[in-house]
Short mmCIF file of C-alpha atoms in Angstrom, two decimals:
data_model
loop_
_atom_site.label_atom_id
_atom_site.label_comp_id
_atom_site.label_asym_id
_atom_site.label_seq_id
_atom_site.Cartn_x
_atom_site.Cartn_y
_atom_site.Cartn_z
CA MET A 151 68.21 -74.14 146.66
CA ALA A 152 69.05 -73.98 142.74
CA PHE A 153 71.97 -71.59 141.93
CA ASN A 154 71.93 -70.12 138.26
CA PHE A 155 75.37 -69.70 136.75
CA TYR A 156 75.20 -67.04 134.00
CA MET A 157 77.49 -67.12 130.95
CA PRO A 158 80.18 -64.57 132.33
CA ASP A 159 81.80 -61.80 130.61
CA ILE A 160 85.02 -63.16 129.70
CA GLY A 161 86.94 -60.55 128.10
CA GLU A 162 86.72 -56.89 126.61
CA GLY A 163 84.64 -57.07 123.19
CA VAL A 164 83.38 -60.78 124.38
CA VAL A 165 79.38 -61.20 124.02
CA GLU A 166 79.08 -64.98 123.35
CA GLY A 167 81.04 -68.26 123.92
CA GLU A 168 80.93 -71.48 121.71
CA ILE A 169 80.32 -74.69 124.15
CA VAL A 170 83.18 -76.90 123.13
CA ALA A 171 82.88 -79.59 125.61
CA TRP A 172 81.33 -80.19 128.86
CA LYS A 173 83.05 -81.95 131.29
CA VAL A 174 79.86 -82.91 133.43
CA LYS A 175 76.22 -84.10 133.19
CA GLU A 176 73.18 -83.54 134.46
CA GLY A 177 72.80 -85.47 137.94
CA ASP A 178 76.50 -85.39 138.57
CA ARG A 179 77.74 -83.96 141.68
CA VAL A 180 80.41 -81.34 141.69
CA THR A 181 82.52 -79.59 144.22
CA LEU A 182 83.63 -76.21 144.17
CA ASP A 183 85.74 -74.93 141.52
CA GLN A 184 85.80 -78.43 139.77
CA PRO A 185 86.07 -77.96 136.05
CA LEU A 186 82.47 -77.49 134.26
CA VAL A 187 82.51 -76.70 130.72
CA GLU A 188 84.88 -75.64 128.09
CA VAL A 189 84.29 -72.22 126.18
CA MET A 190 85.54 -70.66 123.51
CA THR A 191 85.53 -67.13 122.51
CA ASP A 192 86.85 -65.17 119.71
CA LYS A 193 89.83 -64.06 122.41
CA ALA A 194 90.49 -67.50 123.93
CA THR A 195 89.44 -70.67 124.95
CA VAL A 196 88.80 -70.87 129.05
CA GLU A 197 87.55 -73.70 131.07
CA LEU A 198 84.81 -72.25 133.45
CA PRO A 199 85.09 -73.95 137.03
CA SER A 200 82.02 -74.58 139.41
CA PRO A 201 81.17 -71.47 141.64
CA ARG A 202 79.15 -74.08 144.01
CA ALA A 203 79.44 -77.44 145.20
CA GLY A 204 76.03 -79.41 144.56
CA THR A 205 74.05 -80.90 141.67
CA ILE A 206 73.86 -80.15 137.98
CA VAL A 207 70.36 -79.59 137.78
CA LYS A 208 69.75 -78.51 134.24
CA ILE A 209 72.32 -77.69 131.38
CA HIS A 210 70.78 -75.20 128.72
CA TYR A 211 73.52 -75.26 126.02
CA GLN A 212 74.89 -78.50 124.77
CA ASP A 213 78.31 -78.76 123.04
CA GLY A 214 78.69 -76.71 119.80
CA GLN A 215 76.29 -74.18 120.66
CA ILE A 216 76.64 -70.65 121.14
CA CYS A 217 75.78 -68.88 124.61
CA PRO A 218 75.37 -65.05 124.82
CA VAL A 219 76.68 -63.69 127.92
CA GLY A 220 74.43 -62.97 130.66
CA GLN A 221 72.60 -66.34 129.94
CA ILE A 222 71.70 -68.64 132.15
CA LEU A 223 74.37 -71.41 131.51
CA VAL A 224 73.71 -74.36 133.65
CA VAL A 225 72.00 -74.56 137.26
CA ILE A 226 73.44 -76.32 140.29
CA ASP A 227 71.29 -77.32 143.06
CA ASP A 228 73.41 -76.36 146.27
CA ALA A 229 71.37 -77.86 148.72
CA GLY A 230 70.69 -81.36 147.30
CA THR A 231 67.18 -80.61 146.27
CA ALA A 232 66.13 -78.94 142.79
CA SER A 233 64.08 -76.19 142.95
CA PRO A 234 62.55 -73.63 140.38
CA GLU A 235 65.30 -71.54 138.51
CA VAL A 236 65.69 -67.86 139.07
CA PRO A 237 64.63 -65.80 136.31
CA ALA A 238 67.31 -64.65 133.97
CA GLY A 239 68.46 -61.27 134.97
CA LYS A 240 66.58 -60.79 138.31
CA PRO A 241 67.80 -58.40 140.43
CA GLY A 242 70.10 -59.83 143.35
CA ALA A 243 70.51 -63.09 141.47
CA ASP A 244 74.00 -64.24 142.55
CA HIS A 245 75.99 -64.52 139.39
CA GLY A 246 79.35 -65.90 140.98
CA ARG A 247 83.00 -65.45 139.62
CA ALA A 248 85.53 -68.00 138.22
CA ALA A 249 89.11 -67.96 137.18
CA PRO A 250 89.59 -69.99 134.02
CA VAL A 251 92.80 -71.52 132.67
CA PRO A 252 93.34 -70.30 129.13
CA HIS A 253 94.36 -72.30 126.39
CA PRO A 254 95.69 -71.94 122.48
CA MET A 255 93.67 -70.25 120.18
CA PRO A 256 93.68 -69.56 116.19
CA PRO A 257 94.79 -66.75 114.42
CA THR A 258 92.44 -63.20 115.83
CA PRO A 259 92.53 -59.68 115.43
CA PRO A 260 94.59 -57.59 117.86
CA SER A 261 92.92 -56.84 121.37
CA PRO A 262 94.31 -54.88 124.58
CA PRO A 263 95.71 -57.63 127.09
CA PRO A 264 94.22 -57.98 130.37
CA PRO A 265 95.31 -56.14 133.26
CA GLY A 266 98.57 -57.72 134.19
CA GLY A 267 99.09 -59.66 131.09
CA GLY A 268 98.05 -63.05 132.99
CA ALA A 269 95.63 -65.72 133.05
CA ILE A 270 91.97 -64.41 132.16
CA GLN A 271 89.78 -63.12 135.28
CA VAL A 272 86.01 -64.01 134.37
CA VAL A 273 83.77 -61.59 136.05
CA ASP A 274 80.15 -62.05 135.69
CA ALA A 275 78.68 -58.42 135.15
CA THR A 276 75.18 -59.48 133.90
CA GLY A 277 73.81 -56.98 136.14
CA SER A 278 75.19 -53.63 135.01
CA ARG A 279 76.34 -54.25 131.31
CA SER A 280 73.80 -54.09 128.39
CA ARG A 281 71.99 -56.81 126.71
CA VAL A 282 72.53 -55.76 123.40
CA LEU A 283 74.78 -58.47 121.52
CA ALA A 284 76.91 -56.48 119.36
CA THR A 285 80.57 -56.14 118.70
CA PRO A 286 82.86 -53.21 119.78
CA ALA A 287 83.25 -51.88 116.27
CA THR A 288 79.14 -52.04 115.85
CA ARG A 289 78.57 -50.25 119.17
CA ARG A 290 81.45 -47.90 118.45
CA LEU A 291 79.76 -47.02 115.10
CA ALA A 292 76.41 -46.54 116.72
CA ARG A 293 77.83 -43.76 118.96
CA GLN A 294 79.43 -42.28 115.70
CA LEU A 295 76.10 -42.22 114.26
CA GLY A 296 74.21 -41.08 117.09
CA VAL A 297 72.13 -44.39 117.03
CA GLU A 298 70.87 -45.69 120.29
CA ILE A 299 71.56 -49.66 119.63
CA GLY A 300 69.32 -50.78 121.89
CA LYS A 301 66.38 -49.77 119.81
CA VAL A 302 68.12 -51.56 116.49
CA PRO A 303 66.38 -54.96 115.45
CA PRO A 304 69.22 -57.16 115.39
CA THR A 305 69.53 -59.51 112.25
CA GLY A 306 72.93 -61.46 112.87
CA PRO A 307 73.36 -64.53 114.51
CA HIS A 308 72.10 -65.52 117.58
CA GLY A 309 70.16 -61.85 118.03
CA ARG A 310 73.36 -59.78 117.50
CA VAL A 311 73.29 -56.44 115.86
CA THR A 312 75.61 -55.84 113.05
CA THR A 313 77.01 -52.75 111.49
CA ASP A 314 74.67 -53.19 108.57
CA ASP A 315 71.72 -52.74 111.15
CA VAL A 316 73.12 -49.76 112.50
CA ARG A 317 73.78 -48.34 109.22
CA GLY A 318 70.20 -49.15 107.85
CA PHE A 319 68.52 -47.93 111.06
CA ARG A 320 70.34 -44.39 110.73
CA GLY A 321 69.49 -44.34 106.95
CA ASN A 322 65.38 -44.65 107.71
CA GLY A 323 64.95 -44.25 111.53
CA ALA A 324 62.88 -47.30 111.78
CA THR A 325 64.34 -50.29 110.16
CA PRO A 326 67.63 -51.66 109.07
CA ALA A 327 68.62 -52.44 105.50
CA PRO A 328 68.50 -55.69 104.00
CA ARG A 329 71.30 -58.01 104.97
CA PRO A 330 73.59 -58.60 101.85
CA ALA A 331 73.44 -62.17 100.53
CA PRO A 332 76.52 -64.68 101.35
CA PRO A 333 78.54 -65.75 98.89
CA HIS A 334 77.10 -68.86 98.14
CA PRO A 335 74.57 -71.08 100.28
CA PRO A 336 75.84 -73.61 102.66
CA ILE A 337 77.01 -76.95 100.96
CA ALA A 338 75.78 -80.16 102.09
CA ILE A 339 77.76 -83.06 101.57
CA ALA A 340 75.54 -86.51 100.85
CA ARG A 341 76.50 -89.51 102.45
CA GLY A 342 78.64 -91.94 100.59
CA GLY A 343 79.30 -95.10 102.54
CA ASP A 344 81.74 -95.73 105.20
CA GLU A 345 82.71 -92.35 106.94
CA GLU A 346 83.12 -90.57 110.01
CA ARG A 347 81.32 -87.15 110.83
CA ILE A 348 83.04 -85.06 113.17
CA PRO A 349 81.43 -81.87 114.38
CA LEU A 350 83.13 -78.42 113.14
CA ARG A 351 83.35 -77.07 116.48
CA GLY A 352 86.06 -75.16 119.05
CA MET A 353 89.50 -74.29 117.74
CA ARG A 354 88.74 -76.43 114.45
CA LYS A 355 85.87 -74.20 113.52
CA ARG A 356 87.57 -70.90 114.33
CA ILE A 357 90.40 -71.58 112.45
CA ALA A 358 87.74 -72.27 109.73
CA GLU A 359 86.23 -69.17 110.08
CA SER A 360 89.49 -67.04 110.63
CA MET A 361 90.88 -68.53 107.37
CA ALA A 362 87.87 -67.96 104.99
CA ARG A 363 87.11 -64.35 106.66
CA SER A 364 91.10 -63.79 105.39
CA LYS A 365 90.35 -65.12 102.13
CA GLN A 366 86.99 -63.27 101.47
CA THR A 367 88.25 -60.10 102.89
CA ALA A 368 92.09 -59.60 101.48
CA ALA A 369 93.05 -59.53 97.93
CA HIS A 370 96.07 -62.04 98.33
CA PHE A 371 98.92 -62.78 96.08
CA THR A 372 102.25 -64.45 96.73
CA TYR A 373 105.73 -63.83 95.97
CA VAL A 374 108.50 -66.42 96.31
CA GLU A 375 112.54 -66.18 96.42
CA GLU A 376 115.29 -68.48 96.86
CA ILE A 377 117.52 -67.37 99.56
CA ASP A 378 121.10 -68.68 100.10
CA MET A 379 121.68 -69.56 103.85
CA THR A 380 125.16 -71.06 103.53
CA GLU A 381 126.72 -68.47 105.45
CA LEU A 382 124.11 -68.21 107.91
CA VAL A 383 124.47 -71.83 108.57
CA ALA A 384 128.06 -71.28 109.19
CA VAL A 385 127.14 -68.57 111.95
CA ARG A 386 124.80 -70.26 113.57
CA GLU A 387 127.19 -73.24 114.27
CA ARG A 388 129.76 -71.02 115.47
CA ALA A 389 127.57 -69.40 117.91
CA ARG A 390 125.48 -72.85 119.36
CA ALA A 391 127.94 -73.05 121.72
CA ARG A 392 128.04 -69.79 123.28
CA ALA A 393 124.02 -70.00 123.17
CA ALA A 394 124.02 -73.39 124.72
CA GLU A 395 126.27 -72.05 127.92
CA ARG A 396 123.55 -69.39 128.34
CA GLY A 397 120.68 -71.92 128.13
CA VAL A 398 119.73 -71.11 124.89
CA LYS A 399 118.87 -73.58 121.75
CA LEU A 400 119.57 -71.66 118.83
CA ASN A 401 117.87 -72.36 115.05
CA TYR A 402 117.34 -69.85 112.36
CA LEU A 403 114.09 -68.56 113.43
CA PRO A 404 115.36 -65.66 115.56
CA PHE A 405 117.66 -64.46 112.79
CA ILE A 406 114.74 -64.53 110.48
CA VAL A 407 112.73 -62.47 112.79
CA LYS A 408 115.78 -59.89 113.00
CA ALA A 409 115.86 -59.67 109.05
CA VAL A 410 112.04 -59.27 108.68
CA VAL A 411 112.10 -56.56 111.28
CA SER A 412 114.70 -54.45 109.30
CA GLY A 413 112.85 -55.17 106.06
CA LEU A 414 109.19 -53.86 107.83
CA LYS A 415 110.99 -50.85 108.87
CA LYS A 416 112.03 -50.09 105.58
CA TRP A 417 108.68 -51.05 104.11
CA PRO A 418 105.92 -49.91 106.90
CA GLN A 419 103.33 -50.55 104.57
CA LEU A 420 103.78 -54.33 105.24
CA ASN A 421 103.48 -53.91 109.01
CA ALA A 422 100.14 -52.24 108.70
CA SER A 423 96.13 -52.77 108.94
CA LEU A 424 93.35 -51.49 107.26
CA ASP A 425 90.52 -49.94 109.55
CA GLU A 426 87.58 -50.42 107.22
CA GLN A 427 84.88 -48.48 109.18
CA ALA A 428 87.36 -45.51 109.23
CA GLN A 429 88.73 -46.08 106.00
CA GLU A 430 92.37 -45.42 107.25
CA ILE A 431 95.48 -47.51 106.69
CA VAL A 432 96.69 -47.93 110.17
CA ARG A 433 101.01 -48.19 109.78
CA LYS A 434 102.36 -49.64 113.20
CA LYS A 435 105.37 -48.16 114.45
CA TYR A 436 105.83 -51.01 116.82
CA TYR A 437 106.85 -54.86 115.78
CA HIS A 438 104.95 -57.66 117.35
CA ILE A 439 105.96 -60.86 115.11
CA GLY A 440 103.49 -63.79 115.34
CA ILE A 441 105.07 -67.31 115.10
CA ALA A 442 102.39 -69.44 113.53
CA ALA A 443 103.16 -73.04 114.18
CA GLN A 444 101.00 -76.47 114.98
CA GLY A 445 99.53 -76.74 118.55
CA PRO A 446 97.76 -79.31 120.53
CA HIS A 447 94.57 -78.18 119.04
CA GLY A 448 95.27 -76.75 115.75
CA LEU A 449 97.37 -73.73 114.52
CA ALA A 450 97.83 -71.00 116.95
CA VAL A 451 99.61 -67.93 116.60
CA SER A 452 102.22 -67.04 119.33
CA VAL A 453 103.52 -62.93 119.49
CA VAL A 454 107.15 -61.87 120.13
CA ARG A 455 106.13 -58.33 121.61
CA ASP A 456 108.70 -55.79 120.67
CA ALA A 457 111.00 -58.00 118.22
CA ASP A 458 113.18 -54.85 117.52
CA GLN A 459 114.21 -54.39 120.90
CA ARG A 460 115.45 -58.10 121.70
CA SER A 461 118.96 -59.59 120.64
CA ILE A 462 119.32 -62.81 118.94
CA PHE A 463 119.74 -64.84 122.25
CA ASP A 464 116.49 -62.79 123.98
CA LEU A 465 114.69 -63.92 120.80
CA SER A 466 115.48 -67.50 121.02
CA ARG A 467 114.38 -67.76 124.59
CA GLU A 468 110.92 -65.95 123.84
CA ILE A 469 110.34 -68.03 120.79
CA ASP A 470 110.77 -71.16 123.29
CA ARG A 471 108.76 -69.91 125.94
CA LEU A 472 105.64 -68.99 123.46
CA GLY A 473 105.91 -72.70 121.79
CA ASP A 474 106.28 -74.42 125.31
CA ALA A 475 103.21 -72.47 126.46
CA VAL A 476 101.26 -73.14 123.50
CA LYS A 477 101.91 -76.99 123.74
CA ALA A 478 101.04 -77.28 127.47
CA GLY A 479 98.20 -75.13 126.83
CA THR A 480 99.10 -72.60 129.28
CA ALA A 481 99.42 -69.25 126.85
CA THR A 482 97.59 -66.31 127.71
CA ARG A 483 95.23 -63.95 125.72
CA GLU A 484 98.54 -61.30 125.68
CA ASP A 485 101.09 -64.16 124.17
CA LEU A 486 98.16 -65.15 121.34
CA THR A 487 97.11 -61.53 120.32
CA GLY A 488 98.11 -58.42 118.97
CA SER A 489 100.97 -59.21 116.09
CA THR A 490 101.57 -56.85 113.30
CA PHE A 491 103.37 -59.43 111.04
CA THR A 492 103.34 -63.13 110.95
CA ILE A 493 106.06 -65.72 110.11
CA THR A 494 104.75 -69.51 109.53
CA SER A 495 107.18 -72.17 109.71
CA LEU A 496 107.33 -76.04 109.57
CA GLY A 497 110.90 -76.54 110.17
CA LYS A 498 111.96 -79.61 108.35
CA LEU A 499 108.90 -80.08 107.08
CA GLY A 500 108.55 -76.69 105.50
CA GLY A 501 108.65 -78.09 102.05
CA VAL A 502 109.73 -76.29 98.68
CA LEU A 503 107.09 -73.23 98.77
CA ALA A 504 103.58 -72.32 99.85
CA THR A 505 100.90 -69.68 99.59
CA PRO A 506 100.35 -69.02 103.52
CA ILE A 507 96.95 -67.15 104.27
CA ILE A 508 97.45 -63.77 105.87
CA ASN A 509 96.54 -63.53 109.43
CA PHE A 510 93.82 -61.32 109.02
CA PRO A 511 93.98 -57.83 109.82
CA GLU A 512 97.38 -58.01 108.92
CA VAL A 513 98.81 -56.67 105.66
CA ALA A 514 101.30 -60.03 105.09
CA ILE A 515 102.48 -63.50 105.61
CA LEU A 516 105.87 -64.67 105.66
CA GLY A 517 106.46 -68.36 104.86
CA VAL A 518 109.67 -69.98 105.93
CA HIS A 519 110.70 -73.55 103.83
CA LYS A 520 113.05 -76.05 104.71
CA ILE A 521 116.94 -75.70 104.14
CA GLU A 522 118.89 -78.11 102.36
CA GLU A 523 121.85 -78.51 100.49
CA ARG A 524 120.81 -78.01 96.61
CA PRO A 525 123.49 -77.49 93.82
CA ALA A 526 124.00 -73.66 92.82
CA VAL A 527 126.11 -71.67 90.21
CA ARG A 528 128.86 -69.68 91.90
CA GLY A 529 131.44 -67.80 89.86
CA GLY A 530 130.72 -70.41 87.01
CA GLN A 531 131.05 -73.36 89.17
CA ILE A 532 128.26 -75.82 90.20
CA VAL A 533 128.55 -76.00 93.90
CA ALA A 534 126.76 -77.45 97.03
CA ARG A 535 124.81 -74.48 99.17
CA HIS A 536 122.60 -74.51 101.63
CA LEU A 537 119.47 -72.89 100.04
CA MET A 538 115.77 -72.08 101.25
CA ASN A 539 112.83 -70.59 99.81
CA LEU A 540 110.94 -67.69 101.45
CA SER A 541 107.16 -66.95 100.10
CA ILE A 542 105.28 -63.73 101.28
CA SER A 543 101.67 -63.65 100.85
CA VAL A 544 100.31 -59.75 100.94
CA ASP A 545 96.95 -57.99 101.05
CA HIS A 546 96.87 -56.18 97.34
CA ARG A 547 94.71 -53.55 98.94
CA LEU A 548 97.20 -51.84 101.06
CA ALA A 549 100.48 -53.14 98.96
CA ASP A 550 101.97 -53.82 95.67
CA GLY A 551 104.16 -56.79 94.14
CA TRP A 552 106.73 -54.21 94.29
CA ASP A 553 106.51 -53.65 97.74
CA ALA A 554 106.73 -57.23 98.63
CA ALA A 555 109.40 -58.33 96.11
CA MET A 556 111.29 -55.47 97.81
CA PHE A 557 110.91 -56.22 101.23
CA VAL A 558 111.88 -59.88 100.58
CA GLN A 559 115.12 -58.70 98.67
CA ASP A 560 116.00 -56.58 101.81
CA VAL A 561 115.63 -59.98 104.13
CA LYS A 562 117.40 -61.96 101.51
CA ALA A 563 120.30 -59.60 101.60
CA LEU A 564 120.52 -59.61 105.60
CA LEU A 565 120.22 -63.36 105.74
CA GLU A 566 122.88 -64.19 102.72
CA ASP A 567 125.19 -61.79 104.35
CA PRO A 568 124.78 -62.26 108.25
CA THR A 569 127.63 -59.49 109.17
CA THR A 570 125.53 -56.57 107.68
CA MET A 571 122.18 -58.36 109.88
CA PHE A 572 124.43 -57.48 112.95
CA MET A 573 125.29 -54.01 112.06
CA GLU A 574 121.63 -53.26 112.50
CA MET A 575 121.22 -55.62 115.58
CA VAL A 576 120.28 -54.06 119.38
#
């Protein structure tokens, strides 16, 4: 008989998923737990295994399309003979369960980790969840305004109810207010000779959406400062042997994280977010530092949680663990969400300076550039020093140039005189 496999509820707040790549095609025989499809949500990329052995009868959503939670994703004939599909949402329909393997994701807004902080458990809750497509923020706004969200006509993509829909419905009790016009119409690029066209989907699409949202929302400005790392270079060299004895590959990033946390405690407006709905500035008294780095599927931000409570060696171990997980595609949602401030570094390819894009909804991001010997004037003499630039991009809505400059100066002081940094370490 035909078995309808519905798009499962992959995580809290997830209402839809983008089909990244099918691993099977119609007519293929599949076994139980065989990978069927790779799906990307705004929380993670997951691989959905087959809940049944049988033959793929019908694929309802193709690569690049958006499948809402609760819609039929694929039909599997588990008796060897195709039969009519069970209508979507039929009472008693067998939806199945699946436990996918999480993969790296781009910078996203913070969300609560899954129970246990491990792999994402996919549970099909189609029979009990609302069919209304809306984000948690939109649902919360509807509750606050006393609006029954199921009665609000949707105008968002794929039938999603937006916050503007809710406000408009509340305003006149019947129809939503017109949606604001997009900043510019989509741009078409005419064909012009020998070229390759690659669909914008999956990880690259999520990165594009996140970066565009950040630039369109946060009022970016960048401040750059030169750091004399000579003393820290020497300290790191002396500490490498002891670190190696403990199985730690010591680089400069743990020292930078420590200096950043110290600076954030003095300048809390940079460890914050703007709750636009409540019109509140949320200053966070916990320090989850995001480390932006290139992964196999694009940019990923891994998160060192409670960085203020970790030693240099502990930070080094955690940064290495997260980096390995991103490269292997085994990073969990907890590993990749919830950062309060982000550091981005290309290591030896770090260049001289950059204007990094803020990891929305954070307030600031610090760019770390390469350390190299350059001439410097010390005591009236030209000498060789190990110099490095730091560039910080800040959301001007929540912090001013003075805040950014003073924060970087505090970080600079600690990096240039590591003995003062050690006094503040746990």
